[in-house]
PDB file of C-alpha atoms in Angstrom:
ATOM      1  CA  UNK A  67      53.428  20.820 -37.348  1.00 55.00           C
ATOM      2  CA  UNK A  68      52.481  17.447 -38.179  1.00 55.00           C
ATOM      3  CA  UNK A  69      52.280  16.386 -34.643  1.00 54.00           C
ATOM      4  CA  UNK A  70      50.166  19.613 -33.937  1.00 46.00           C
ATOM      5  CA  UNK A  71      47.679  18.351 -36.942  1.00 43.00           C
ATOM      6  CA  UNK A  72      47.551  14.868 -35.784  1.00 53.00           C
ATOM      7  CA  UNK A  73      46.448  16.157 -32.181  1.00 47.00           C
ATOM      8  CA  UNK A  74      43.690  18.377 -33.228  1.00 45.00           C
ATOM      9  CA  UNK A  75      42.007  15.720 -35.287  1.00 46.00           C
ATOM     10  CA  UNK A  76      41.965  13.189 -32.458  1.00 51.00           C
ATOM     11  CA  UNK A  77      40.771  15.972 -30.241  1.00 43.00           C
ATOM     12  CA  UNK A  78      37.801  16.439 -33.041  1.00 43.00           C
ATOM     13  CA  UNK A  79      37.026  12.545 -32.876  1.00 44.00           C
ATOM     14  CA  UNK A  80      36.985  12.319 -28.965  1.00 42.00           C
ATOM     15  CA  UNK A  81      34.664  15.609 -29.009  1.00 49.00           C
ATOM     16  CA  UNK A  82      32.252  14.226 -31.487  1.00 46.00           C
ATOM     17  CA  UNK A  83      32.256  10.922 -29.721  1.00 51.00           C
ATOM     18  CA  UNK A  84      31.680  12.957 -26.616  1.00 40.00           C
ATOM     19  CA  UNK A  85      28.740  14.758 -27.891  1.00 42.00           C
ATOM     20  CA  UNK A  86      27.253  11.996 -29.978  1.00 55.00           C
ATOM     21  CA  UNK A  87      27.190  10.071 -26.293  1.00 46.00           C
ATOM     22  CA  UNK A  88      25.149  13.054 -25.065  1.00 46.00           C
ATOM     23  CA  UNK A  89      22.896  13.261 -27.237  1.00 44.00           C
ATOM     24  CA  UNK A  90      21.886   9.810 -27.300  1.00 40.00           C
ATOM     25  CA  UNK A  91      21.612   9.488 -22.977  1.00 39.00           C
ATOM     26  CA  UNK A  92      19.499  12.715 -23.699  1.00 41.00           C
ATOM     27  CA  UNK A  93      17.157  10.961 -26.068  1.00 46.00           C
ATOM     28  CA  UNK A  94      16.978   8.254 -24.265  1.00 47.00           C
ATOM     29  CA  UNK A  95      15.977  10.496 -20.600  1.00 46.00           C
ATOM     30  CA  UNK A  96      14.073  12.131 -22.526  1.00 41.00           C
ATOM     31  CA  UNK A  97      12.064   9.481 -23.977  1.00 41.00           C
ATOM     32  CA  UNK A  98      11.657   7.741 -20.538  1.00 42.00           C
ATOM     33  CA  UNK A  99      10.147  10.835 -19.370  1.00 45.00           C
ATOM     34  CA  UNK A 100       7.660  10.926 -21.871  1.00 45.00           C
ATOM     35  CA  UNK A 101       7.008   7.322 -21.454  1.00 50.00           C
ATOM     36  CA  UNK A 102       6.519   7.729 -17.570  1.00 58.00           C
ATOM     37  CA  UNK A 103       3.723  10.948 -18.427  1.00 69.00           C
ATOM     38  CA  UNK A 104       2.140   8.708 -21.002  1.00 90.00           C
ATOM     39  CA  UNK A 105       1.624   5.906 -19.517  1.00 96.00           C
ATOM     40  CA  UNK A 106       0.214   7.483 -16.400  1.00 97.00           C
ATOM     41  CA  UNK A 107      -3.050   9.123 -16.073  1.00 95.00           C
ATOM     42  CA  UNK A 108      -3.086  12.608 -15.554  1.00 94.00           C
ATOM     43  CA  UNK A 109      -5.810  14.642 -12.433  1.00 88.00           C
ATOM     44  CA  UNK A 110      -7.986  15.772 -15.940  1.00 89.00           C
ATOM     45  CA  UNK A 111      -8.500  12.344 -16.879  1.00 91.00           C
ATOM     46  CA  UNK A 112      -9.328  10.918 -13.459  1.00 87.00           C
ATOM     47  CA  UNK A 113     -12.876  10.588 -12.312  1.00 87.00           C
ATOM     48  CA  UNK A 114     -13.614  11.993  -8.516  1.00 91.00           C
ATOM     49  CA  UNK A 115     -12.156  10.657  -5.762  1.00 93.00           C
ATOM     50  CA  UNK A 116     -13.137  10.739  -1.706  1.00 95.00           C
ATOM     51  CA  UNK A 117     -11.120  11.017   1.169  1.00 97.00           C
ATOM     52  CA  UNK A 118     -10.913   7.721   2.600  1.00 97.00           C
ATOM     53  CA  UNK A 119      -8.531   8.419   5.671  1.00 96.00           C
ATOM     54  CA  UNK A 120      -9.791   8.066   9.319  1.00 96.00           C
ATOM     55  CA  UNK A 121      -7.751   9.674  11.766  1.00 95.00           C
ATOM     56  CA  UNK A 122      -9.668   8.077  14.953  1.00 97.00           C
ATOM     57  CA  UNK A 123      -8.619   4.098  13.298  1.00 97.00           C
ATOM     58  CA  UNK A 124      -5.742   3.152  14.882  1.00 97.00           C
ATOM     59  CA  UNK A 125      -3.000   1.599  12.182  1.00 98.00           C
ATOM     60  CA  UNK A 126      -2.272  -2.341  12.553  1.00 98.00           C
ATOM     61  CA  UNK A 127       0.040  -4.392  10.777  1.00 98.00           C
ATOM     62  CA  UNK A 128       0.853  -8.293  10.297  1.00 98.00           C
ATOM     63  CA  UNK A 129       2.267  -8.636  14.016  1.00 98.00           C
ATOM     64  CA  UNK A 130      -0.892  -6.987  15.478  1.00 98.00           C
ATOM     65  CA  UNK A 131      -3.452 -10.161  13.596  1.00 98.00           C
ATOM     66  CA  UNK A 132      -2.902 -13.710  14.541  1.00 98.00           C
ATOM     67  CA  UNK A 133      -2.092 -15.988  11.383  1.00 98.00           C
ATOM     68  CA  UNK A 134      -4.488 -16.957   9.112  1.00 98.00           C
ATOM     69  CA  UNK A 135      -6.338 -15.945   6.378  1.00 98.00           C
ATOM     70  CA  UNK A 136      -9.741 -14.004   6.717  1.00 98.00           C
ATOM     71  CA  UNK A 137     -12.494 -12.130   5.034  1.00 98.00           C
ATOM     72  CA  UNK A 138     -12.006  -8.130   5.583  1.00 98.00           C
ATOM     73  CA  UNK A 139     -13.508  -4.825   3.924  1.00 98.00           C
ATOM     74  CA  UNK A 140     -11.571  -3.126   1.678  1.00 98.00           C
ATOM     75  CA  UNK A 141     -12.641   0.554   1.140  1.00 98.00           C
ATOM     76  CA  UNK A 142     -11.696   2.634  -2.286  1.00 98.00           C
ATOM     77  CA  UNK A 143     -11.180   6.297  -3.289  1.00 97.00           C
ATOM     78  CA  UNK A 144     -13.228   5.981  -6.258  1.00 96.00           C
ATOM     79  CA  UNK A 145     -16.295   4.428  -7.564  1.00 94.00           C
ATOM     80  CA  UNK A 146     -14.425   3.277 -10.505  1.00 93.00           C
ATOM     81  CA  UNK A 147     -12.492   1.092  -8.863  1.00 97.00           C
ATOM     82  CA  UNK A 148     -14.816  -1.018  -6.394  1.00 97.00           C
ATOM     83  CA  UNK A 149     -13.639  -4.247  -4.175  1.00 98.00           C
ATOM     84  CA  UNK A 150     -16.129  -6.474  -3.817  1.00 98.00           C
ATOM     85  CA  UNK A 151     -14.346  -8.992  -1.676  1.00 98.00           C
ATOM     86  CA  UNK A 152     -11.144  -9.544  -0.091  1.00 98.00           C
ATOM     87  CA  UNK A 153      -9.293 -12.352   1.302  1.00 98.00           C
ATOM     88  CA  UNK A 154      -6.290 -10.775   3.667  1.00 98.00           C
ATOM     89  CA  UNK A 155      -3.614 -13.690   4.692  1.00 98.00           C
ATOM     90  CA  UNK A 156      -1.310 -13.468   8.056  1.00 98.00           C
ATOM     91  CA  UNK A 157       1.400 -15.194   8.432  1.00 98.00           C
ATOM     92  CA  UNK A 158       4.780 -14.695  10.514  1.00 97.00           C
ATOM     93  CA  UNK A 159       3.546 -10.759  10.566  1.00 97.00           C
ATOM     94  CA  UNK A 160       3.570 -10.144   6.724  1.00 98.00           C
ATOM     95  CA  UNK A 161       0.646  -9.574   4.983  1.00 98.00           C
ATOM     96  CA  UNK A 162      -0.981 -10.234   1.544  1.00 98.00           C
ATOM     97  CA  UNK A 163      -4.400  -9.894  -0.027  1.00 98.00           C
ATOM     98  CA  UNK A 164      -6.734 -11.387  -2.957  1.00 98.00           C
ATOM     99  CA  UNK A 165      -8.764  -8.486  -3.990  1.00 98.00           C
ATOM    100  CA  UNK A 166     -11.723  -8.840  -6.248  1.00 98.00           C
ATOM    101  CA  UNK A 167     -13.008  -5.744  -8.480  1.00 98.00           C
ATOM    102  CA  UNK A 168     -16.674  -5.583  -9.434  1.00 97.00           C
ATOM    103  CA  UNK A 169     -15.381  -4.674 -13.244  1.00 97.00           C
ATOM    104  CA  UNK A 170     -12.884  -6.554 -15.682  1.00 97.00           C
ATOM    105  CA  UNK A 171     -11.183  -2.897 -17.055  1.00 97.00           C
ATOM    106  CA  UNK A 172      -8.023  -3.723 -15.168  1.00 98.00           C
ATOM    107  CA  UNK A 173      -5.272  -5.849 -16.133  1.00 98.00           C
ATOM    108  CA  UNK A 174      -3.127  -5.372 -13.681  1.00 98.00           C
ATOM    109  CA  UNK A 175      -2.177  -3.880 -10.291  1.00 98.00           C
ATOM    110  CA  UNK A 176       0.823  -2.650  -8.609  1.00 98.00           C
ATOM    111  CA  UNK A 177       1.259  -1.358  -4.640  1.00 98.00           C
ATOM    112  CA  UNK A 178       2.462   2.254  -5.062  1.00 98.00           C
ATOM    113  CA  UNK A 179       1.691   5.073  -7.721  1.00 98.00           C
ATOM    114  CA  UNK A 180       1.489   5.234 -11.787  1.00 98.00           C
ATOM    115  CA  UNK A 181       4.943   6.875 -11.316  1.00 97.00           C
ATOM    116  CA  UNK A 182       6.399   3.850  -9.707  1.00 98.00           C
ATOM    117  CA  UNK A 183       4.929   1.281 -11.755  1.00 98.00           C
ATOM    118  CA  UNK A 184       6.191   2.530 -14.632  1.00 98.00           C
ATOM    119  CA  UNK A 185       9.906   2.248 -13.235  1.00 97.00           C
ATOM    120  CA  UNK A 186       9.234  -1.040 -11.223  1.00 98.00           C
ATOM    121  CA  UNK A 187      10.259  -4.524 -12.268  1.00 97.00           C
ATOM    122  CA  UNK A 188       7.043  -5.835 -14.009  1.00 96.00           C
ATOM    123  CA  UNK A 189       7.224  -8.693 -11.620  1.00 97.00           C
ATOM    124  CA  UNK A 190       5.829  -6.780  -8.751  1.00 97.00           C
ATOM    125  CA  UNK A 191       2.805  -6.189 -10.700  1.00 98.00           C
ATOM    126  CA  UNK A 192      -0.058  -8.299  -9.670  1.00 98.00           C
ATOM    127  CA  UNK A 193      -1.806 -10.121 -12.737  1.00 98.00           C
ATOM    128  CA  UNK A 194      -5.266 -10.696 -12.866  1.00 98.00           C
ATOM    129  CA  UNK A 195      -6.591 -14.457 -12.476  1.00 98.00           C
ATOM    130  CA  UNK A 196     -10.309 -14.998 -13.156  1.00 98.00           C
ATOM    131  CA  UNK A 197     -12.237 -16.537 -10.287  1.00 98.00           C
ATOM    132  CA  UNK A 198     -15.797 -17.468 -10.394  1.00 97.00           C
ATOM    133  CA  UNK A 199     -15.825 -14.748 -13.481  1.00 97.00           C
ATOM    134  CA  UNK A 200     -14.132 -12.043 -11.624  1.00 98.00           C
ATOM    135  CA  UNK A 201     -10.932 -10.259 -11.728  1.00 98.00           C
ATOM    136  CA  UNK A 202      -8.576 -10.605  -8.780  1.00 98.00           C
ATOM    137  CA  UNK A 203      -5.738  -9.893  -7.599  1.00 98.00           C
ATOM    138  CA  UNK A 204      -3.537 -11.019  -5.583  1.00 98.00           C
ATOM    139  CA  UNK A 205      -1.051  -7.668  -3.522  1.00 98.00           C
ATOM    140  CA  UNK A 206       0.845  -7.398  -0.453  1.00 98.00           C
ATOM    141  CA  UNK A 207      -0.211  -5.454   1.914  1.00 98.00           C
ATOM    142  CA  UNK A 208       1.911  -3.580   4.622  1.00 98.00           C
ATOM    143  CA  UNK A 209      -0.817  -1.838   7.136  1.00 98.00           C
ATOM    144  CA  UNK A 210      -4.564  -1.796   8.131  1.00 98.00           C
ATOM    145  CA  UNK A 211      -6.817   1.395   8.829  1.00 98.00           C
ATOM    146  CA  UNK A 212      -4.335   3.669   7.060  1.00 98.00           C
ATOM    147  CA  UNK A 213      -4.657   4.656   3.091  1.00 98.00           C
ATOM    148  CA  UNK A 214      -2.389   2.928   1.176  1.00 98.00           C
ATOM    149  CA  UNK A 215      -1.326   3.812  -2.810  1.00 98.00           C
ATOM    150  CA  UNK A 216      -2.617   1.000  -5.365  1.00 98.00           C
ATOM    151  CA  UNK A 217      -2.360   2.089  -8.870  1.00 98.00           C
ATOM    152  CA  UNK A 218      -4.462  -0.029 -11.511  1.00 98.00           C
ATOM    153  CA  UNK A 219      -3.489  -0.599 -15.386  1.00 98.00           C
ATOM    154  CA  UNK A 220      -6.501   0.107 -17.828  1.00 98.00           C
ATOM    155  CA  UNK A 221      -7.158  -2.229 -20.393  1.00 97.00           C
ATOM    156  CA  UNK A 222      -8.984  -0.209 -22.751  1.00 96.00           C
ATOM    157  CA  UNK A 223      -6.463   3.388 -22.007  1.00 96.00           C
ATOM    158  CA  UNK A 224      -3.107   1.009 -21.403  1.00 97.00           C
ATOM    159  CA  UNK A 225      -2.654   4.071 -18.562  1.00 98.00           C
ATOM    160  CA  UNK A 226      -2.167   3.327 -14.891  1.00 98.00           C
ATOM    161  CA  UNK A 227      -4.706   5.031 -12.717  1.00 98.00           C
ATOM    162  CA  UNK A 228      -4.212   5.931  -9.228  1.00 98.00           C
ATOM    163  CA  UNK A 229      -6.073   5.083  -6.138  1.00 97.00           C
ATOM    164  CA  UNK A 230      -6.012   5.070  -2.437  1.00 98.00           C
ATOM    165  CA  UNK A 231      -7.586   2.305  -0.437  1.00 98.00           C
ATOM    166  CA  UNK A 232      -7.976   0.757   2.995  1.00 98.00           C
ATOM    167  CA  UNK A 233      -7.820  -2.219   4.587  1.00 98.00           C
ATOM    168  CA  UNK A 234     -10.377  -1.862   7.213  1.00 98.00           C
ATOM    169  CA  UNK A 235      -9.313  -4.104  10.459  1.00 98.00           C
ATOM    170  CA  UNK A 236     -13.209  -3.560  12.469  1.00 97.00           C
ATOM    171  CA  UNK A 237     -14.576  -5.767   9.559  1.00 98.00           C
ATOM    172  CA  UNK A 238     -12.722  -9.067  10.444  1.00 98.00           C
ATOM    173  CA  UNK A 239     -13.940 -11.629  12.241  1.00 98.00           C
ATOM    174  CA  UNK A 240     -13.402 -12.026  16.419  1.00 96.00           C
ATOM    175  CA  UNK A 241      -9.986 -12.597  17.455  1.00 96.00           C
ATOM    176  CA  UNK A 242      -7.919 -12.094  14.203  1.00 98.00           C
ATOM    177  CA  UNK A 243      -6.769  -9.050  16.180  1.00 97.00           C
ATOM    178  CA  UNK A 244      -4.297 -10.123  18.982  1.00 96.00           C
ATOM    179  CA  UNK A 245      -5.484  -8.894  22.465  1.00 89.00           C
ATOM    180  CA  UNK A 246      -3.254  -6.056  23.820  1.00 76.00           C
ATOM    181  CA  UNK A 247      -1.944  -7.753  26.883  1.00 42.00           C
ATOM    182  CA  UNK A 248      -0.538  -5.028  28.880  1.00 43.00           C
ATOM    183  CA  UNK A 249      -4.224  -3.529  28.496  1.00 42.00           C
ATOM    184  CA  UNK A 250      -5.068  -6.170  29.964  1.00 42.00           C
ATOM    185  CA  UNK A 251      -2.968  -6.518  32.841  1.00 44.00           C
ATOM    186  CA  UNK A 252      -3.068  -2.445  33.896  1.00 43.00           C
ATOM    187  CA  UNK A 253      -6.887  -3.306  33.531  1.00 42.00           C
ATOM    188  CA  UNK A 254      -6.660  -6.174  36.331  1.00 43.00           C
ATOM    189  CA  UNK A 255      -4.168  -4.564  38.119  1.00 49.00           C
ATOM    190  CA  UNK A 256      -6.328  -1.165  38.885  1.00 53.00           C
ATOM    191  CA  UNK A 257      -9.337  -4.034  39.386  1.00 56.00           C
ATOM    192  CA  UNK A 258      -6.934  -5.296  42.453  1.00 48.00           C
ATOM    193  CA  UNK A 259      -5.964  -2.046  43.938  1.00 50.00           C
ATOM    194  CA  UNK A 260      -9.866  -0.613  44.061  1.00 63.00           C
ATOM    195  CA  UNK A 261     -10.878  -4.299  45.419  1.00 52.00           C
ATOM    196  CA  UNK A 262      -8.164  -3.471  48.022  1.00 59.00           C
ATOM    197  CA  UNK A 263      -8.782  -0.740  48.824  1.00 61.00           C
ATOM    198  CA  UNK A 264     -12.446  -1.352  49.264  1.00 58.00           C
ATOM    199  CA  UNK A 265     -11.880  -4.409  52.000  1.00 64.00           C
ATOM    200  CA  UNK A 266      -9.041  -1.810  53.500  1.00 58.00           C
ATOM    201  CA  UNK A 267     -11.836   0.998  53.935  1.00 62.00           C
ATOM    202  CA  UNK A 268     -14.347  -1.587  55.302  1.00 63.00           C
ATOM    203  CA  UNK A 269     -12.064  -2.950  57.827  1.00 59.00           C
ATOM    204  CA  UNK A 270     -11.036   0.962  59.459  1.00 66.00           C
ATOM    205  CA  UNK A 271     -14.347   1.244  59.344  1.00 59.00           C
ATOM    206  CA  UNK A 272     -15.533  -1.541  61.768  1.00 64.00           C
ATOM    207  CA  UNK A 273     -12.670  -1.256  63.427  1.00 63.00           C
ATOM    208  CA  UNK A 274     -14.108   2.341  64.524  1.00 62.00           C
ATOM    209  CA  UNK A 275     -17.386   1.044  65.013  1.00 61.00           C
ATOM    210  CA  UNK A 276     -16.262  -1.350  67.649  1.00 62.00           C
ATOM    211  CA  UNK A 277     -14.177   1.255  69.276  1.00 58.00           C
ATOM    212  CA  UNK A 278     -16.933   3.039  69.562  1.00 55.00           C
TER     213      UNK A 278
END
């Protein structure tokens, strides 16, 4: 009997440990939940947005531009957040980007949605520096021509507020784009074949005219 008693009171302990360790990983989801929704805009408090994609752009990343570091437009989804200037960098195909805003409402930036920045390691977030006056920013940057998710941090709500923007690859300068070679070469080798063929026509030609 005594065993028996013994038994069910460690099998009361071990259940209210059990359930005390529920309770507190469900607090704790639960409060990272509601930490994720506040901290992340929602649609009602977003101003309007544009479509900023461009089917007929053909997407380019680093290995497509030669190294170095150029000026290129950067175009926005919304009028709230405006890029005045942009520096892109190339080197050894990757890709990165100063960005300056035309405001000082954001303190920070991250590459990806609200929803991610709120679970990412605060050291992918991109600080701003003050140049000249200006906020900027300094993000990496994976493709050209293509909307790409950039999620800004407002000082005055402390919410991240989503955005999609594009690098816009006709805006820099000549020959930061490598030359597609094989264009190139199909291009001079159709050149050769109608030059042929043009001196191979002309010589049939005379060739009947003096049989003639």
């Amino acid at each position: 009997m005594k065993k028996v008693v013994i038994f069910l009171l460690t099998l009361c302990v071990v259940t209210a440990g059990v359930l005390e360790t529920s309770a507190v990983l469900f607090k704790n989801n639960s409060y990272a939940e509601t930490k994720s929704t506040s901290e992340v805009a929602q649609d009602s408090e977003k101003g309007a947005r544009t479509d900023v994609s461009n089917p007929d752009l053909k997407e380019l990343t680093g290995k497509d531009l030669k190294d170095g570091t150029y000026d290129i437009e950067v175009e926005s989804d919304s009028a709230m957040f405006k890029i005045i200037k942009a520096k892109l960098t190339v080197k050894n195909g990757k890709m990165s980007a100063v960005l300056t805003l035309s405001g000082k409402g954001y303190l920070r930036l991250f590459m990806g949605t609200g929803e991610e920045a709120v679970k990412a390691d605060k050291s992918k977030y991109a600080e701003f520096k003050i140049v000249d006056g200006k906020y900027t920013y300094e993000v990496s940057v994976d493709k050209l021509n293509t909307p790409v998710e950039c999620t800004s941090f407002s000082k005055r709500k402390q919410k991240w507020y989503d955005h999609q923007i594009v690098f816009l690859a006709d805006t820099l300068p000549e020959g930061a784009v490598k030359k597609n070679h094989t264009v190139v070469i199909v291009c001079v080798a159709a050149a050769v074949v109608l030059v042929l063929g043009a001196i191979f026509a002309i010589g049939r030609a005379r060739k009947k005219k003096s049989a003639k």
